[in-house]
Short mmCIF file of N, CA and C in Angstrom, two decimals:
data_model
loop_
_atom_site.label_atom_id
_atom_site.label_comp_id
_atom_site.label_asym_id
_atom_site.label_seq_id
_atom_site.Cartn_x
_atom_site.Cartn_y
_atom_site.Cartn_z
N MET P 32 42.39 65.58 170.20
CA MET P 32 41.30 65.36 170.18
C MET P 32 41.10 64.49 171.55
N ARG P 33 39.82 65.04 172.47
CA ARG P 33 39.71 63.85 173.26
C ARG P 33 38.75 62.72 173.17
N LYS P 34 39.12 61.39 173.39
CA LYS P 34 38.25 60.30 173.53
C LYS P 34 36.83 60.63 174.36
N LYS P 35 36.01 60.06 173.73
CA LYS P 35 34.90 60.06 174.54
C LYS P 35 34.28 58.60 174.84
N ILE P 36 33.31 58.45 175.81
CA ILE P 36 33.06 57.12 176.05
C ILE P 36 31.38 57.28 176.54
N GLU P 37 30.56 56.58 175.55
CA GLU P 37 29.12 56.97 175.53
C GLU P 37 28.59 56.10 177.31
N VAL P 38 28.24 56.84 178.00
CA VAL P 38 27.70 56.26 179.43
C VAL P 38 26.22 55.81 179.20
N GLY P 39 25.66 56.57 178.06
CA GLY P 39 24.15 56.38 177.96
C GLY P 39 23.42 57.59 177.89
N TYR P 40 22.33 57.26 177.92
CA TYR P 40 21.25 58.13 177.45
C TYR P 40 20.17 58.45 178.71
N ILE P 41 20.13 59.77 178.81
CA ILE P 41 18.91 59.96 180.02
C ILE P 41 17.91 60.83 179.43
N ASP P 42 16.94 60.84 179.59
CA ASP P 42 15.67 61.85 178.85
C ASP P 42 15.64 62.92 179.77
N ILE P 43 15.44 64.22 179.48
CA ILE P 43 15.37 65.27 180.50
C ILE P 43 14.13 65.90 180.04
N PRO P 44 13.21 66.35 181.13
CA PRO P 44 11.65 66.86 180.51
C PRO P 44 12.04 67.94 179.84
N LYS P 45 11.43 68.19 178.89
CA LYS P 45 11.12 69.48 178.06
C LYS P 45 11.11 70.87 178.69
N ASN P 46 9.98 70.61 179.94
CA ASN P 46 9.87 72.06 180.43
C ASN P 46 10.61 72.23 181.62
N TYR P 47 12.02 71.64 181.84
CA TYR P 47 12.96 71.53 183.16
C TYR P 47 13.58 73.01 183.52
N ILE P 48 13.39 73.58 182.37
CA ILE P 48 13.57 75.25 182.64
C ILE P 48 12.70 76.01 183.53
N LYS P 49 11.56 75.42 183.24
CA LYS P 49 10.24 76.32 183.81
C LYS P 49 9.97 75.74 185.29
N MET P 50 10.85 74.39 185.67
CA MET P 50 10.42 73.74 186.69
C MET P 50 10.76 74.95 188.05
N LYS P 51 10.14 74.51 188.97
CA LYS P 51 10.46 74.97 190.48
C LYS P 51 11.70 74.54 190.84
N ASP P 52 12.45 75.05 191.71
CA ASP P 52 13.55 74.25 192.03
C ASP P 52 13.68 72.97 192.79
N ALA P 53 12.83 73.07 193.54
CA ALA P 53 12.26 71.57 194.26
C ALA P 53 12.17 70.51 193.45
N GLN P 54 11.50 71.00 191.92
CA GLN P 54 11.26 69.96 191.15
C GLN P 54 12.52 69.55 190.30
N LYS P 55 13.35 70.72 190.03
CA LYS P 55 14.57 70.45 189.42
C LYS P 55 15.67 69.81 190.14
N LYS P 56 15.54 69.85 191.61
CA LYS P 56 16.49 69.15 192.36
C LYS P 56 15.85 67.57 192.40
N GLN P 57 14.70 67.47 192.22
CA GLN P 57 14.23 65.92 192.22
C GLN P 57 14.61 65.52 191.15
N VAL P 58 14.56 66.14 189.90
CA VAL P 58 14.75 65.33 188.45
C VAL P 58 16.41 65.19 188.79
N CYS P 59 17.21 66.42 189.09
CA CYS P 59 18.71 65.98 188.98
C CYS P 59 18.86 64.47 189.99
N ASN P 60 18.36 64.70 190.95
CA ASN P 60 18.75 63.73 192.09
C ASN P 60 18.48 61.99 191.35
N ILE P 61 17.28 62.27 190.72
CA ILE P 61 16.85 60.80 189.81
C ILE P 61 17.83 60.58 188.79
N ILE P 62 18.46 61.61 188.30
CA ILE P 62 19.67 61.30 187.47
C ILE P 62 20.84 61.00 187.94
N ILE P 63 21.29 61.73 188.79
CA ILE P 63 22.49 61.06 189.30
C ILE P 63 22.22 59.81 190.21
N ASP P 64 21.03 59.09 190.65
CA ASP P 64 20.95 57.93 191.35
C ASP P 64 21.03 57.02 190.03
N LYS P 65 20.31 57.34 188.94
CA LYS P 65 20.34 56.51 187.59
C LYS P 65 21.96 56.01 187.48
N LEU P 66 22.79 57.25 187.55
CA LEU P 66 24.11 57.25 187.06
C LEU P 66 24.98 56.19 187.86
N TYR P 67 24.64 56.50 189.28
CA TYR P 67 25.35 55.55 190.16
C TYR P 67 25.24 54.31 189.90
N ALA P 68 23.99 54.15 189.99
CA ALA P 68 23.57 52.59 189.57
C ALA P 68 24.10 51.89 188.38
N TYR P 69 24.24 52.66 187.42
CA TYR P 69 24.84 52.14 186.14
C TYR P 69 26.48 51.84 186.55
N LEU P 70 26.96 53.11 187.09
CA LEU P 70 28.39 52.90 187.42
C LEU P 70 28.84 51.95 188.23
N ASP P 71 27.72 51.51 189.10
CA ASP P 71 28.43 50.55 189.99
C ASP P 71 28.52 49.23 189.47
N GLY P 72 27.93 48.87 188.49
CA GLY P 72 28.12 47.60 187.76
C GLY P 72 29.42 47.76 186.69
N GLU P 73 29.96 49.02 186.16
CA GLU P 73 30.58 49.13 185.37
C GLU P 73 32.10 49.68 185.69
N LEU P 74 32.26 50.43 186.94
CA LEU P 74 33.61 51.08 187.15
C LEU P 74 33.91 50.10 188.10
N ASP P 75 35.17 50.02 188.19
CA ASP P 75 36.27 49.31 189.25
C ASP P 75 36.14 50.19 190.65
N PRO P 76 35.70 48.98 191.62
CA PRO P 76 35.37 49.77 192.81
C PRO P 76 36.48 50.74 193.64
N VAL P 77 37.40 50.70 193.00
CA VAL P 77 38.30 51.68 193.76
C VAL P 77 38.26 52.98 192.92
N LEU P 78 38.05 53.39 191.91
CA LEU P 78 37.67 54.51 191.56
C LEU P 78 36.32 55.25 192.06
N ASN P 79 36.59 56.58 192.49
CA ASN P 79 36.15 57.49 193.24
C ASN P 79 34.82 57.69 192.18
N ARG P 80 33.30 57.65 192.71
CA ARG P 80 32.18 57.98 191.52
C ARG P 80 32.06 59.01 191.68
N ILE P 81 32.21 60.25 192.48
CA ILE P 81 31.61 61.67 192.73
C ILE P 81 32.97 62.43 191.46
N ASP P 82 34.09 61.61 191.81
CA ASP P 82 35.20 62.56 190.63
C ASP P 82 34.86 61.79 189.30
N PHE P 83 34.53 60.62 189.11
CA PHE P 83 34.10 60.23 187.58
C PHE P 83 32.68 61.16 187.42
N LEU P 84 31.99 60.95 187.83
CA LEU P 84 30.52 61.72 187.95
C LEU P 84 30.82 62.96 187.12
N ASN P 85 31.82 63.61 187.80
CA ASN P 85 31.96 65.16 187.69
C ASN P 85 32.82 65.38 186.30
N ASP P 86 33.94 64.29 185.82
CA ASP P 86 34.49 64.39 184.84
C ASP P 86 33.15 63.99 183.70
N VAL P 87 32.35 63.12 183.95
CA VAL P 87 31.20 63.00 182.84
C VAL P 87 30.65 64.30 182.67
N PHE P 88 30.03 64.75 183.72
CA PHE P 88 29.26 66.05 183.83
C PHE P 88 29.84 66.97 182.87
N ASP P 89 31.05 67.20 183.23
CA ASP P 89 32.12 67.98 182.58
C ASP P 89 32.08 67.94 181.31
N SER P 90 32.39 66.81 180.59
CA SER P 90 32.38 66.62 179.05
C SER P 90 31.00 66.67 178.61
N THR P 91 29.70 66.16 179.02
CA THR P 91 28.54 66.38 178.59
C THR P 91 28.10 67.62 178.73
N LEU P 92 28.51 68.69 179.50
CA LEU P 92 28.12 70.17 179.92
C LEU P 92 28.79 70.64 178.47
N GLU P 93 30.24 70.50 178.20
CA GLU P 93 30.95 71.06 176.94
C GLU P 93 30.27 70.82 176.05
N SER P 94 29.89 69.20 175.66
CA SER P 94 29.30 68.94 174.35
C SER P 94 27.81 69.46 174.21
N ASN P 95 27.12 69.56 174.98
CA ASN P 95 25.90 70.08 174.76
C ASN P 95 25.60 71.72 174.51
N VAL P 96 26.84 72.44 175.16
CA VAL P 96 26.88 73.95 175.16
C VAL P 96 27.31 74.16 173.56
N GLU P 97 28.44 73.17 172.95
CA GLU P 97 28.84 72.95 171.64
C GLU P 97 27.59 73.15 170.55
N MET P 98 26.76 71.85 171.10
CA MET P 98 25.70 71.83 170.27
C MET P 98 24.55 72.34 170.26
N GLU P 99 24.61 73.61 171.37
CA GLU P 99 23.56 74.49 171.60
C GLU P 99 22.33 73.88 172.29
N TYR P 100 22.71 72.80 172.99
CA TYR P 100 21.60 72.28 173.44
C TYR P 100 21.50 73.12 175.19
N TYR P 101 21.00 73.91 175.30
CA TYR P 101 21.12 74.77 176.52
C TYR P 101 20.13 74.14 177.43
N GLU P 102 19.08 73.80 177.11
CA GLU P 102 18.18 73.22 178.42
C GLU P 102 18.96 71.90 178.88
N VAL P 103 19.50 70.99 178.20
CA VAL P 103 20.22 69.61 178.78
C VAL P 103 21.66 70.10 179.29
N ALA P 104 22.01 71.24 178.97
CA ALA P 104 23.50 71.98 179.53
C ALA P 104 22.69 72.50 181.12
N ALA P 105 21.85 73.13 181.29
CA ALA P 105 21.41 73.77 182.32
C ALA P 105 21.21 72.71 183.36
N THR P 106 20.79 71.29 182.56
CA THR P 106 20.08 70.34 183.79
C THR P 106 21.62 69.69 184.26
N ILE P 107 22.67 69.60 183.40
CA ILE P 107 23.91 68.77 183.63
C ILE P 107 24.77 69.92 184.57
N ARG P 108 24.82 71.07 184.50
CA ARG P 108 24.98 72.02 185.50
C ARG P 108 24.47 71.93 186.84
N ASP P 109 23.30 71.83 186.89
CA ASP P 109 22.42 71.66 188.26
C ASP P 109 22.72 70.26 188.80
N CYS P 110 22.76 69.30 187.83
CA CYS P 110 23.12 67.95 188.58
C CYS P 110 24.66 67.90 189.02
N LYS P 111 25.85 68.66 188.30
CA LYS P 111 26.90 68.74 189.19
C LYS P 111 26.96 69.51 190.48
N LYS P 112 25.87 70.54 190.28
CA LYS P 112 26.01 71.37 191.66
C LYS P 112 25.53 70.76 193.00
N ILE P 113 24.77 69.84 192.55
CA ILE P 113 23.88 68.97 193.69
C ILE P 113 24.89 67.93 194.07
N LEU P 114 25.58 67.25 192.90
CA LEU P 114 26.54 66.32 193.52
C LEU P 114 27.56 66.72 194.20
N ASN P 115 28.10 67.73 194.07
CA ASN P 115 29.14 68.53 194.95
C ASN P 115 28.63 68.89 196.18
N GLU P 116 27.22 69.24 196.20
CA GLU P 116 27.04 69.70 197.62
C GLU P 116 26.91 68.47 198.90
N SER P 117 27.09 67.09 198.34
CA SER P 117 26.86 66.31 199.38
C SER P 117 28.39 66.05 199.96
#
């Protein structure tokens, strides 16, 4: 079994699924920015932030699908997609 590290909690709007694409992108950018800000104080500067966030998003996505939290999983999937566009 894989060990997990809790990075924190982020509130996701309940109506995320019904939002327009531009609104979803805005929510995801806020989530990514908050995670970057948190990681800047916690991670060794030599670690790649994007790689680390991809790992966090993968783990979080997997966990939320297992728990059938599909709204959260959709948000995480969108965040990962936006993170990798840059």
